GROMACS .gro file of C-alpha atoms in nm:
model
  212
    1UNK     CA    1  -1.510   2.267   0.071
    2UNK     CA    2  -1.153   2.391  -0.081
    3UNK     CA    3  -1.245   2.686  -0.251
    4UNK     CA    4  -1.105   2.546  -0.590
    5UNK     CA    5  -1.315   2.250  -0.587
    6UNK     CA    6  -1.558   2.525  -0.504
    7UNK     CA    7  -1.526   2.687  -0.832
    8UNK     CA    8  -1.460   2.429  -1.058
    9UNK     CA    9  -1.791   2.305  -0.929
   10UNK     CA   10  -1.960   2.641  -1.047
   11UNK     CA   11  -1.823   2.616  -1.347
   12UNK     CA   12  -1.906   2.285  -1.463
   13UNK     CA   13  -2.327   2.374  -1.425
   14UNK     CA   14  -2.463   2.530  -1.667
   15UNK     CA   15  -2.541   2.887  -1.676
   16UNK     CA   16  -2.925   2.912  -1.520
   17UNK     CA   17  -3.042   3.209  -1.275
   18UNK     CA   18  -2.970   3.020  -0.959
   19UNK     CA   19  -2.644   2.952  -1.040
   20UNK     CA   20  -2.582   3.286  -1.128
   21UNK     CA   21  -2.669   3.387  -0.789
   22UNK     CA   22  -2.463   3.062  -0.649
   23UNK     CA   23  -2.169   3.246  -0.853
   24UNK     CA   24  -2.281   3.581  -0.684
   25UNK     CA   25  -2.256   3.452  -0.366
   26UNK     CA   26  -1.932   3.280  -0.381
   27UNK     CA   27  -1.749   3.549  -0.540
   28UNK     CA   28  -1.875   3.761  -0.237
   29UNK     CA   29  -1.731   3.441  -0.007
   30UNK     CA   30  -1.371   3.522  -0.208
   31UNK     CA   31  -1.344   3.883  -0.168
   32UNK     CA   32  -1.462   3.901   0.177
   33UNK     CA   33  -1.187   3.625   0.250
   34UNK     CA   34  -0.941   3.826   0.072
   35UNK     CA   35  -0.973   4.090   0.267
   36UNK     CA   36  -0.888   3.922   0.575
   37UNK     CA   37  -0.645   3.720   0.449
   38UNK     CA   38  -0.488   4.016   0.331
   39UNK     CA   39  -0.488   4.142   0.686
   40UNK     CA   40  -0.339   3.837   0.817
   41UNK     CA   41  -0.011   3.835   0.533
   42UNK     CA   42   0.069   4.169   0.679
   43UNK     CA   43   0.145   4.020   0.998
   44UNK     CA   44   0.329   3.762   0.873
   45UNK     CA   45   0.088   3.477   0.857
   46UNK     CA   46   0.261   3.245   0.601
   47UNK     CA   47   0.000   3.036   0.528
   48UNK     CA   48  -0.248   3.317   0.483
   49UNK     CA   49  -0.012   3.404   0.167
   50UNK     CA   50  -0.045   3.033   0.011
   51UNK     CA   51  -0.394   3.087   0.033
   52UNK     CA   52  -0.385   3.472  -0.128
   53UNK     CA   53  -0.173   3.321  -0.405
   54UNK     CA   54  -0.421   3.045  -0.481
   55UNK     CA   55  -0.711   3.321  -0.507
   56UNK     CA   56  -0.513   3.534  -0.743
   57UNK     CA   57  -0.360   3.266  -0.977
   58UNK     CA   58  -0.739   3.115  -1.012
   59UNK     CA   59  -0.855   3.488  -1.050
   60UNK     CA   60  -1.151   3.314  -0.816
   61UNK     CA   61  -1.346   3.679  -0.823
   62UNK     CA   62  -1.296   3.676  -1.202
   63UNK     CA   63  -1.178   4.046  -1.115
   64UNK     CA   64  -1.427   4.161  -0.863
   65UNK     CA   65  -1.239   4.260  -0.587
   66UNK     CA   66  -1.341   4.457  -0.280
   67UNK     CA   67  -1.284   4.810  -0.387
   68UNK     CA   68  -1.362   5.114  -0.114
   69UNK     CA   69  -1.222   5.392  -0.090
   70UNK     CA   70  -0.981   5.323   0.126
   71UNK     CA   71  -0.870   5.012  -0.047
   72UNK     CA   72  -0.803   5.206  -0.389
   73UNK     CA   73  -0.524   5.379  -0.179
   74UNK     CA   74  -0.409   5.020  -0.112
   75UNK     CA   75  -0.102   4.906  -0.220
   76UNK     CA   76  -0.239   4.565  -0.332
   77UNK     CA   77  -0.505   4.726  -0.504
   78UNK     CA   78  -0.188   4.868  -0.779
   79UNK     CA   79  -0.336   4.698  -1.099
   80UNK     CA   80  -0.070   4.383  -1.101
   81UNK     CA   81  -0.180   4.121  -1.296
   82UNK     CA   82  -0.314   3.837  -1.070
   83UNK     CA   83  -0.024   3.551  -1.250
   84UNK     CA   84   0.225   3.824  -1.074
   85UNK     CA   85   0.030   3.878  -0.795
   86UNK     CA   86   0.006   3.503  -0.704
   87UNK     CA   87   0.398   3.443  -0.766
   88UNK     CA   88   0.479   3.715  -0.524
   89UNK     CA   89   0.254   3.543  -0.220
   90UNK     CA   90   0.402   3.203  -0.340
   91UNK     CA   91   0.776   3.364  -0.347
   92UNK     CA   92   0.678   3.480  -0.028
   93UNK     CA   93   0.570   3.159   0.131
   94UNK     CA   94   0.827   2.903  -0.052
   95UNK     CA   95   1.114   3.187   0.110
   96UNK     CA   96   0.973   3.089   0.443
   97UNK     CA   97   0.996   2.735   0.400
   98UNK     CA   98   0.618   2.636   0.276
   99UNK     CA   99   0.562   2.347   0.130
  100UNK     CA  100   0.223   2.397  -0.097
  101UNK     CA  101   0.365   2.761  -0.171
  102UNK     CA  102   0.700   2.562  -0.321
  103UNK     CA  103   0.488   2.321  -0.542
  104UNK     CA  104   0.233   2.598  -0.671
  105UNK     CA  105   0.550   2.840  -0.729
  106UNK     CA  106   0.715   2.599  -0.946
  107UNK     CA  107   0.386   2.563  -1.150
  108UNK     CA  108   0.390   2.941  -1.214
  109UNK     CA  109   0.760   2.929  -1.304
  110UNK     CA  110   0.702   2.624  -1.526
  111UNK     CA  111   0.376   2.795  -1.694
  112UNK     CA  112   0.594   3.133  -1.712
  113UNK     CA  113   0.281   3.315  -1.528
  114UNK     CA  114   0.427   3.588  -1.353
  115UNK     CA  115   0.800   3.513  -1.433
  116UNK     CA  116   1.003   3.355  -1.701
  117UNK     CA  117   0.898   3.041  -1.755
  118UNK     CA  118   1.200   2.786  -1.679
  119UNK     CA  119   1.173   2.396  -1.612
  120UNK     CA  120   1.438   2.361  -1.440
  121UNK     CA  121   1.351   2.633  -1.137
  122UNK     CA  122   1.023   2.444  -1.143
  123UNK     CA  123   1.175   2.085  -1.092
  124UNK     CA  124   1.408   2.251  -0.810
  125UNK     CA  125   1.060   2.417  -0.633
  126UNK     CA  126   0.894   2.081  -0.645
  127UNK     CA  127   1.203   1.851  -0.536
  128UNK     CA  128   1.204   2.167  -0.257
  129UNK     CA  129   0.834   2.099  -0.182
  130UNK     CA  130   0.912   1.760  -0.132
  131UNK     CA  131   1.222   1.785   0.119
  132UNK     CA  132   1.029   2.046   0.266
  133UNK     CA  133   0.711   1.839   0.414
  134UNK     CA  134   0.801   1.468   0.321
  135UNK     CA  135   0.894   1.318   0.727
  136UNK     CA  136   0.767   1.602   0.938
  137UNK     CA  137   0.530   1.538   1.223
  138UNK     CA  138   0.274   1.743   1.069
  139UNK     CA  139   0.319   1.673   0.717
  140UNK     CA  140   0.116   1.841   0.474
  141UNK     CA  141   0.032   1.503   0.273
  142UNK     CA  142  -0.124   1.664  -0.013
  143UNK     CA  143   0.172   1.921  -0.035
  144UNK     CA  144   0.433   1.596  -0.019
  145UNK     CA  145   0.205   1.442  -0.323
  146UNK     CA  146   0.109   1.722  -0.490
  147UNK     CA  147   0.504   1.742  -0.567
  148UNK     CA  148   0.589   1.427  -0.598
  149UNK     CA  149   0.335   1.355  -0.861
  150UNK     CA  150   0.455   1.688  -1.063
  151UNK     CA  151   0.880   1.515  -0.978
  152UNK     CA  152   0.734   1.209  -1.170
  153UNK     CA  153   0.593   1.391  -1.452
  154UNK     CA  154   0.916   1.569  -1.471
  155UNK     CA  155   1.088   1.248  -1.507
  156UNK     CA  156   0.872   1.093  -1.698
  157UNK     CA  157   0.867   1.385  -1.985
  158UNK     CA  158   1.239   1.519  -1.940
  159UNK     CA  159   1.159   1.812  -1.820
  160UNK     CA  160   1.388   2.014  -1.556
  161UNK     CA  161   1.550   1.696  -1.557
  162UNK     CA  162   1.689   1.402  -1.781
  163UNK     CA  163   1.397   1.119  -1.884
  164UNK     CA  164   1.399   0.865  -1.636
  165UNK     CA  165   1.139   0.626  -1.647
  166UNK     CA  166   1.213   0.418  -1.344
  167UNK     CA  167   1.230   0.758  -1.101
  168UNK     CA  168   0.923   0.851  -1.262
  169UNK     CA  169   0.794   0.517  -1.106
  170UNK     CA  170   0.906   0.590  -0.779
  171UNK     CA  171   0.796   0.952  -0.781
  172UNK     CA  172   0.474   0.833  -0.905
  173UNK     CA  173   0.420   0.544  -0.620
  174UNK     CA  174   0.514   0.804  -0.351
  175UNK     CA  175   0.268   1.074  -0.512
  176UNK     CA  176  -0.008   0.774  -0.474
  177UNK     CA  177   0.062   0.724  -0.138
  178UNK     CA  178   0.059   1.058  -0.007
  179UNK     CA  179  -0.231   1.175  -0.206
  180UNK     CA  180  -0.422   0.882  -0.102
  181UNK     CA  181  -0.379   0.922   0.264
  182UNK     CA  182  -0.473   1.301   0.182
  183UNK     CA  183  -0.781   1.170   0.037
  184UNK     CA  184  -0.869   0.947   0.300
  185UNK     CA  185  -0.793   1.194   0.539
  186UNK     CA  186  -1.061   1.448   0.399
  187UNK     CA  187  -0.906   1.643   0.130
  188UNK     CA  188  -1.086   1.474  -0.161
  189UNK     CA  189  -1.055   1.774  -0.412
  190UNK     CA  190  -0.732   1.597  -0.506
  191UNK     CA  191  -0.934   1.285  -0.641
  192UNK     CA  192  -0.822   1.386  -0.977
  193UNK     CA  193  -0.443   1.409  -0.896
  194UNK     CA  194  -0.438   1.053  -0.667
  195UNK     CA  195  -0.592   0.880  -1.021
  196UNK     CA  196  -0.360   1.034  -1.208
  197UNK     CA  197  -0.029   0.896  -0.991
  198UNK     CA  198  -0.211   0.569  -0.976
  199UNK     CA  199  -0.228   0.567  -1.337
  200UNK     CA  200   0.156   0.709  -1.385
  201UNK     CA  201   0.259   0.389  -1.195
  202UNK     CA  202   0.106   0.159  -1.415
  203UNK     CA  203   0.224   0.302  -1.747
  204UNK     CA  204   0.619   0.348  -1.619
  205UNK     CA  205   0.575  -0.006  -1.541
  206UNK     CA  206   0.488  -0.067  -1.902
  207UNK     CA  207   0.778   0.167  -2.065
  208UNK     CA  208   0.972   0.021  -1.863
  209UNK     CA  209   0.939  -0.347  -1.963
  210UNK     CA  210   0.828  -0.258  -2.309
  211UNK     CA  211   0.513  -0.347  -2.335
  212UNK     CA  212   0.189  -0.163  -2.436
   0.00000   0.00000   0.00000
């Protein structure tokens, strides 16, 4: 299970002993997996950064971090607030060419977590996503749809960009696609996200011919 379905699951129950202790546990699961992650980002394990980033920008600990003695002499244990410490493992990755690090960089930049918030340097991250994983051999589908669908809400709200409804459509149709084939192909945390393209298609059809 991706560990943000994870916690959006725990979050959604109510707050009864047992799910206290579910909490318990999975917080333990997220600091003992930061940890090594950490570990494996100081080799240079790019991927290992995307998932660091997604960790801090969720705050998926809620602040309980492993913290021994040796780790308060840590450099990552400086207190940086977790927007800033998730843009700097998502500057990291999208530097090296990763996809999902692109797409959830240009959130950050389009939130202004962590940086100056600018909709344009997010529209340029996603489009970057895009080009990025869209054609490869092994294609991150949910990375190529994951940006697509946030290209077509750009387009279809003007932001980063001038209002297009018709390349919202397209962006839309190709976030549907790849997020479909992501969900068929396991990843079905992004439920929410294929509905949502589905649904863009179908009302860019309707601006588009003027009816409602």
């Amino acid at each position: 299970m991706a560990a943000g379905a994870h916690w959006s699951w725990l979050r959604s129950i109510s707050a009864k002993p047992w799910v206290c202790r579910a909490r318990s546990i999975a917080a333990d699961c997220y600091r003992a997996a930061e940890i090594l992650l950490l570990h494996a980002a100081a080799r240079g394990n790019i991927g290992a950064h995307c998932r660091l980033g997604v960790i801090y920008e969720s705050d998926l600990c809620e602040g309980e971090y492993w913290d021994g003695l040796a780790d308060r002499r840590a450099l990552h244990k400086v207190d940086t607030p977790f927007d800033e410490r998730a843009y700097l493992h998502f500057s990291f990755g999208a530097y090296h060419g990763h996809g999902e690090c692109c797409w959830r960089l240009g959130d950050l930049a389009a939130a202004g977590r962590g940086c100056d918030a600018s909709t344009a340097r997010a529209f340029s991250l996603y489009r970057r996503a895009f080009d990025l994983e869209s054609g490869r051999i092994d294609e991150d589908r949910a990375s190529t749809g994951n940006a697509a669908l946030r290209l077509a809400r750009a387009f279809e709200l003007g932001r980063g960009c001038a209002q297009d409804f018709r390349r919202a459509r397209t962006w839309y149709r190709l976030a549907a696609i790849s997020l479909g084939a992501a969900f068929d192909g396991g990843q079905w945390h992004f439920k929410r996200e294929r509905l949502e393209a589905r649904r863009g298609v179908a009302r860019m059809a309707q601006e588009i011919a003027g009816t409602y």
